[in-house]
Short mmCIF file of C-alpha atoms in Angstrom, two decimals:
data_model
loop_
_atom_site.label_atom_id
_atom_site.label_comp_id
_atom_site.label_asym_id
_atom_site.label_seq_id
_atom_site.Cartn_x
_atom_site.Cartn_y
_atom_site.Cartn_z
CA MET A 91 -41.16 -21.00 -121.47
CA ASN A 92 -41.01 -22.60 -124.91
CA ASP A 93 -39.69 -20.44 -127.75
CA PRO A 94 -41.90 -21.30 -130.78
CA GLY A 95 -39.06 -20.23 -133.08
CA GLN A 96 -36.59 -22.73 -131.61
CA ASP A 97 -36.40 -26.34 -132.84
CA LEU A 98 -36.35 -29.25 -130.43
CA ASP A 99 -32.77 -30.43 -129.85
CA LEU A 100 -32.61 -34.18 -130.54
CA ARG A 101 -29.49 -34.49 -128.40
CA LEU A 102 -31.50 -33.34 -125.38
CA VAL A 103 -34.28 -35.72 -126.32
CA ARG A 104 -31.81 -38.62 -126.35
CA TYR A 105 -30.45 -37.56 -122.95
CA PHE A 106 -33.98 -37.61 -121.58
CA THR A 107 -34.68 -41.12 -122.92
CA VAL A 108 -31.47 -42.46 -121.33
CA VAL A 109 -32.37 -40.97 -117.94
CA ALA A 110 -35.88 -42.36 -118.32
CA ALA A 111 -34.45 -45.81 -119.10
CA HIS A 112 -32.16 -45.84 -116.06
CA ARG A 113 -34.47 -43.90 -113.72
CA HIS A 114 -31.23 -42.52 -112.29
CA PHE A 115 -29.17 -39.45 -113.27
CA GLY A 116 -25.84 -40.94 -112.14
CA ARG A 117 -26.18 -44.17 -114.12
CA ALA A 118 -27.49 -42.27 -117.15
CA ALA A 119 -24.53 -39.89 -117.01
CA ALA A 120 -22.11 -42.83 -116.92
CA ASP A 121 -23.93 -44.42 -119.87
CA LEU A 122 -23.72 -41.19 -121.87
CA HIS A 123 -20.12 -40.45 -120.80
CA VAL A 124 -21.03 -36.99 -119.52
CA ALA A 125 -20.72 -35.40 -116.08
CA GLN A 126 -23.85 -35.71 -113.95
CA PRO A 127 -24.21 -31.93 -113.35
CA ALA A 128 -23.94 -31.34 -117.11
CA LEU A 129 -26.63 -33.95 -117.76
CA SER A 130 -28.91 -32.30 -115.20
CA ARG A 131 -28.46 -28.95 -116.93
CA GLN A 132 -29.30 -30.44 -120.33
CA ILE A 133 -32.49 -32.00 -118.95
CA GLN A 134 -33.40 -28.62 -117.46
CA ARG A 135 -32.87 -27.03 -120.89
CA LEU A 136 -35.28 -29.55 -122.41
CA GLU A 137 -37.83 -28.96 -119.66
CA LYS A 138 -37.56 -25.18 -120.18
CA HIS A 139 -38.08 -25.62 -123.90
CA LEU A 140 -41.18 -27.77 -123.33
CA GLY A 141 -42.46 -25.58 -120.52
CA THR A 142 -42.96 -28.43 -118.07
CA ARG A 143 -41.09 -30.71 -115.70
CA LEU A 144 -40.35 -34.18 -117.09
CA LEU A 145 -38.44 -35.80 -114.22
CA ASP A 146 -38.57 -35.62 -110.44
CA ARG A 147 -35.57 -36.60 -108.34
CA THR A 148 -36.26 -39.17 -105.62
CA PRO A 149 -34.06 -40.65 -102.85
CA ARG A 150 -33.57 -43.74 -105.06
CA GLY A 151 -33.06 -41.98 -108.38
CA ALA A 152 -35.47 -40.25 -110.76
CA ARG A 153 -39.15 -40.62 -111.57
CA LEU A 154 -41.08 -39.56 -114.65
CA THR A 155 -43.71 -36.91 -114.09
CA PRO A 156 -47.08 -37.32 -115.88
CA ALA A 157 -45.71 -34.99 -118.57
CA GLY A 158 -42.58 -37.14 -118.79
CA GLU A 159 -44.66 -40.31 -119.18
CA GLU A 160 -46.56 -38.61 -122.01
CA PHE A 161 -43.40 -37.31 -123.70
CA LEU A 162 -41.33 -40.53 -123.52
CA PRO A 163 -42.98 -42.51 -126.40
CA TRP A 164 -42.92 -39.37 -128.56
CA ALA A 165 -39.24 -38.87 -127.75
CA GLU A 166 -38.39 -42.46 -128.67
CA ALA A 167 -40.36 -42.11 -131.91
CA LEU A 168 -38.50 -38.89 -132.77
CA LEU A 169 -35.12 -40.58 -132.34
CA ARG A 170 -36.18 -43.60 -134.40
CA ALA A 171 -37.45 -41.34 -137.18
CA ALA A 172 -34.19 -39.37 -137.19
CA ARG A 173 -32.13 -42.57 -137.51
CA GLN A 174 -34.38 -43.90 -140.25
CA ALA A 175 -34.19 -40.62 -142.17
CA GLU A 176 -30.40 -40.58 -141.97
CA ARG A 177 -30.16 -44.20 -143.08
CA ALA A 178 -32.58 -43.67 -145.99
CA VAL A 179 -30.67 -40.68 -147.30
CA ARG A 180 -27.33 -42.45 -147.07
CA GLU A 181 -28.71 -45.52 -148.84
CA THR A 182 -30.11 -43.32 -151.61
CA ALA A 183 -26.81 -41.51 -151.98
CA GLY A 184 -24.98 -44.81 -152.16
CA ALA A 185 -22.16 -43.58 -149.95
CA ALA A 186 -19.88 -46.21 -148.45
CA ARG A 187 -20.42 -45.84 -144.72
CA LEU A 188 -19.91 -48.00 -141.66
CA ALA A 189 -20.49 -47.39 -137.96
CA VAL A 190 -18.51 -49.84 -135.83
CA GLY A 191 -19.35 -50.37 -132.17
CA TYR A 192 -16.90 -51.76 -129.64
CA VAL A 193 -17.20 -52.50 -125.94
CA GLU A 194 -15.36 -52.63 -122.66
CA ASP A 195 -11.58 -52.93 -122.92
CA LEU A 196 -11.28 -53.87 -126.59
CA VAL A 197 -9.03 -51.75 -128.80
CA ILE A 198 -10.07 -51.89 -132.47
CA THR A 199 -7.76 -49.16 -133.79
CA ASP A 200 -5.67 -51.51 -135.95
CA ALA A 201 -8.76 -52.96 -137.64
CA VAL A 202 -10.24 -49.52 -138.34
CA ARG A 203 -6.89 -48.21 -139.64
CA GLU A 204 -6.62 -51.22 -141.95
CA LEU A 205 -10.19 -50.73 -143.18
CA ARG A 206 -9.59 -47.05 -143.90
CA SER A 207 -6.41 -47.84 -145.81
CA ARG A 208 -8.36 -50.27 -147.99
CA HIS A 209 -11.34 -47.92 -148.44
CA PRO A 210 -9.97 -44.36 -148.19
CA HIS A 211 -13.16 -42.72 -149.48
CA ALA A 212 -15.55 -44.51 -147.15
CA GLU A 213 -17.03 -42.81 -144.09
CA ILE A 214 -16.03 -45.02 -141.14
CA VAL A 215 -16.96 -44.06 -137.59
CA THR A 216 -16.54 -45.86 -134.28
CA ARG A 217 -18.85 -45.89 -131.28
CA TYR A 218 -17.86 -46.89 -127.74
CA LEU A 219 -20.65 -48.88 -126.07
CA ASN A 220 -20.97 -50.14 -122.54
CA CYS A 221 -21.92 -53.76 -122.02
CA ARG A 222 -25.62 -52.89 -121.61
CA ASP A 223 -25.82 -50.87 -124.82
CA VAL A 224 -25.06 -53.61 -127.33
CA GLY A 225 -28.69 -53.29 -128.46
CA ALA A 226 -27.39 -50.42 -130.60
CA LEU A 227 -26.79 -53.06 -133.28
CA THR A 228 -30.38 -54.26 -133.58
CA GLU A 229 -31.58 -50.65 -133.20
CA HIS A 230 -29.52 -49.71 -136.30
CA ARG A 231 -27.40 -47.16 -134.41
CA ILE A 232 -24.32 -49.12 -135.50
CA ASP A 233 -23.69 -51.50 -138.40
CA ALA A 234 -21.28 -53.92 -136.74
CA LEU A 235 -20.13 -54.74 -133.24
CA ILE A 236 -16.80 -56.06 -131.99
CA ALA A 237 -17.31 -57.53 -128.54
CA ARG A 238 -16.77 -60.53 -126.33
CA ALA A 239 -19.08 -63.53 -126.56
CA PRO A 240 -21.61 -64.50 -125.37
CA LEU A 241 -23.93 -61.69 -126.46
CA PRO A 242 -27.68 -61.37 -125.85
CA PHE A 243 -28.79 -61.75 -129.48
CA ALA A 244 -31.01 -64.40 -131.04
CA GLU A 245 -29.24 -66.52 -133.65
CA ASP A 246 -31.71 -65.47 -136.35
CA GLU A 247 -30.98 -61.77 -135.68
CA VAL A 248 -27.25 -61.63 -136.26
CA SER A 249 -24.28 -63.08 -138.11
CA THR A 250 -21.27 -63.79 -135.90
CA VAL A 251 -17.66 -64.18 -137.01
CA PRO A 252 -15.02 -65.26 -134.44
CA LEU A 253 -11.89 -63.08 -134.49
CA TYR A 254 -9.64 -64.50 -131.78
CA GLU A 255 -9.58 -66.10 -128.32
CA GLU A 256 -7.86 -64.98 -125.13
CA PRO A 257 -6.86 -67.00 -122.07
CA ARG A 258 -8.14 -65.73 -118.74
CA MET A 259 -6.40 -64.38 -115.69
CA LEU A 260 -7.26 -64.11 -112.04
CA VAL A 261 -7.39 -60.65 -110.44
CA VAL A 262 -6.92 -60.49 -106.67
CA PRO A 263 -5.98 -57.81 -104.15
CA ARG A 264 -2.31 -57.44 -103.33
CA GLY A 265 -1.57 -59.64 -100.30
CA HIS A 266 -4.24 -62.22 -101.22
CA PRO A 267 -3.12 -65.86 -100.65
CA LEU A 268 -3.24 -66.47 -104.42
CA ALA A 269 -1.37 -63.30 -105.38
CA ALA A 270 2.08 -64.89 -105.20
CA ARG A 271 1.14 -67.97 -107.23
CA ALA A 272 2.70 -68.59 -110.64
CA SER A 273 -0.74 -69.72 -111.85
CA VAL A 274 -4.13 -70.89 -110.57
CA THR A 275 -6.38 -73.59 -112.02
CA ALA A 276 -10.08 -73.20 -112.73
CA ASP A 277 -10.77 -76.23 -110.52
CA GLU A 278 -9.46 -74.31 -107.52
CA LEU A 279 -12.20 -71.72 -108.08
CA ALA A 280 -15.01 -74.21 -108.64
CA GLY A 281 -16.63 -73.64 -105.26
CA GLU A 282 -16.77 -69.86 -105.53
CA GLU A 283 -20.14 -68.18 -105.93
CA ALA A 284 -20.47 -65.93 -109.01
CA MET A 285 -22.07 -62.51 -109.26
CA PRO A 286 -25.36 -62.59 -111.23
CA CYS A 287 -24.89 -61.99 -114.95
CA ALA A 288 -26.47 -59.20 -116.98
CA PHE A 289 -28.21 -61.90 -119.06
CA GLU A 290 -28.80 -65.58 -118.55
CA THR A 291 -26.32 -67.97 -120.18
CA GLU A 292 -24.79 -71.32 -119.43
CA ASP A 293 -21.47 -70.17 -120.90
CA TRP A 294 -18.77 -68.27 -119.09
CA THR A 295 -19.38 -64.57 -119.38
CA SER A 296 -16.54 -62.26 -120.35
CA TYR A 297 -16.00 -61.13 -116.76
CA ARG A 298 -16.68 -63.17 -113.63
CA ILE A 299 -16.66 -61.76 -110.11
CA LEU A 300 -16.46 -64.53 -107.52
CA GLY A 301 -17.09 -64.39 -103.81
CA ALA A 302 -19.53 -65.29 -101.06
CA SER A 303 -22.81 -63.47 -101.77
CA VAL A 304 -21.25 -60.70 -103.85
CA PRO A 305 -23.78 -57.98 -104.71
CA ALA A 306 -24.97 -57.24 -108.22
CA ILE A 307 -22.85 -54.30 -109.47
CA GLU A 308 -23.16 -52.66 -112.89
CA THR A 309 -19.97 -50.72 -113.52
CA TYR A 310 -16.60 -52.29 -114.17
CA GLU A 311 -14.89 -49.82 -111.86
CA ASP A 312 -17.14 -50.82 -108.96
CA LYS A 313 -16.34 -54.47 -109.64
CA LEU A 314 -12.62 -53.74 -109.40
CA GLU A 315 -13.24 -51.85 -106.19
CA LEU A 316 -15.05 -54.90 -104.81
CA VAL A 317 -12.01 -57.05 -105.66
CA ALA A 318 -9.53 -54.51 -104.25
CA SER A 319 -11.48 -54.38 -100.98
CA GLY A 320 -10.97 -58.13 -100.52
CA ARG A 321 -14.66 -59.01 -100.81
CA ALA A 322 -14.29 -60.84 -104.14
CA ILE A 323 -11.86 -62.04 -106.79
CA GLY A 324 -12.14 -61.48 -110.52
CA VAL A 325 -11.67 -63.60 -113.64
CA LEU A 326 -10.88 -61.46 -116.69
CA PRO A 327 -9.55 -61.95 -120.22
CA ILE A 328 -5.82 -61.33 -120.33
CA GLY A 329 -6.32 -58.57 -122.87
CA ASP A 330 -8.11 -56.41 -120.32
CA ARG A 331 -5.31 -54.17 -119.02
CA ARG A 332 -7.48 -51.90 -116.88
CA SER A 333 -6.85 -53.78 -113.64
CA SER A 334 -3.09 -53.22 -114.08
CA LEU A 335 -3.67 -49.50 -113.62
CA ARG A 336 -4.39 -50.16 -109.94
CA PRO A 337 -1.32 -50.84 -107.79
CA ASP A 338 -3.50 -52.63 -105.21
CA LEU A 339 -4.42 -55.43 -107.63
CA VAL A 340 -2.39 -58.42 -108.89
CA THR A 341 -3.05 -60.61 -111.95
CA VAL A 342 -2.29 -64.34 -112.01
CA PRO A 343 -2.55 -66.65 -115.08
CA LEU A 344 -5.59 -68.94 -114.89
CA GLU A 345 -5.29 -72.46 -116.31
CA GLY A 346 -8.12 -74.74 -117.37
CA ALA A 347 -10.75 -72.03 -117.88
CA PRO A 348 -12.52 -71.68 -121.23
CA PRO A 349 -11.05 -68.82 -123.27
CA SER A 350 -12.78 -65.50 -123.84
CA GLN A 351 -13.82 -65.19 -127.47
CA VAL A 352 -13.80 -61.86 -129.34
CA VAL A 353 -16.31 -61.78 -132.19
CA LEU A 354 -17.57 -59.47 -134.91
CA VAL A 355 -21.36 -59.31 -135.06
CA SER A 356 -23.62 -57.75 -137.70
CA ARG A 357 -27.32 -57.86 -138.50
CA LYS A 358 -28.41 -60.93 -140.43
CA ASP A 359 -28.46 -60.34 -144.21
CA ASP A 360 -27.37 -56.70 -143.94
CA PRO A 361 -26.54 -55.67 -147.55
CA ASN A 362 -23.90 -53.08 -146.56
CA PRO A 363 -20.75 -54.20 -148.45
CA MET A 364 -18.53 -52.48 -145.88
CA ILE A 365 -19.38 -55.19 -143.34
CA ASP A 366 -17.55 -57.81 -145.41
CA ALA A 367 -14.68 -55.34 -145.74
CA LEU A 368 -14.58 -54.92 -141.96
CA ARG A 369 -14.51 -58.70 -141.45
CA ALA A 370 -11.49 -58.95 -143.74
CA ALA A 371 -9.70 -56.02 -142.09
CA ALA A 372 -10.41 -57.21 -138.54
CA GLY A 373 -9.31 -60.73 -139.38
CA ALA A 374 -6.02 -59.39 -140.73
CA ALA A 375 -5.31 -56.77 -138.05
CA LEU A 376 -6.65 -58.05 -134.74
CA THR A 377 -4.81 -60.78 -132.83
CA ALA A 378 -4.94 -62.13 -129.30
CA PRO A 379 -2.77 -60.26 -126.79
CA THR A 380 -0.41 -62.04 -124.42
CA LEU A 381 -0.13 -61.71 -120.64
#
């Protein structure tokens, strides 16, 4: 039963909108970086506060109840209003503030440390984003994004500054015919079928999973598992060290493939002066790793 003296917890509201977006508790929990049982308990807390059930579990995931369908646009509006209020207050106060998003395997510590040393009184925060959450930039949840190109933004929405490029490597299961090679050429992989991309592009995506009729898989860990099982091979930037954590995978230099480009992206014509400061710090501190 709802306690009229208790305010609505916006954190629970955000959890609900993420589950509603995925229609699946497991994928929402991974997106939010929380344990699935904990997420379920938080949704139950929200439902208890509102006095009604918002989501029904189904064999294929989760489904909004009629009350959930009614609540969802209000929930999204609440979160937008909270972000706008925070931004308006900070702009009025004139405080130097920057929220920097980064994705996948990229480590931006050196750039953030350099920026903080140059602007010790600024409020600088970082936000880890998965590859499907880069919309946080256009939604004003972050001010700048360091990620791998290509990104699903229109050219008139963002300003893009290249930071560095990385060669690519092949990732295969231990014992694969290519595992013992000193290098592999891109031409040797030309006939391999690629997993569908998260968004349409003619360019090479950051990560390519190749194999006969490989299924569409969302998480990076599941993609590595597909490679380790022998059903596919992977093409990754050499800076991605996560595959080296698995003893059943081997990396091989890949020649002749276009490099992976790391870029800094911000909203077009954003007046925040800290964005220019971040560009300078990232350009000075971030360099391409070596295999």
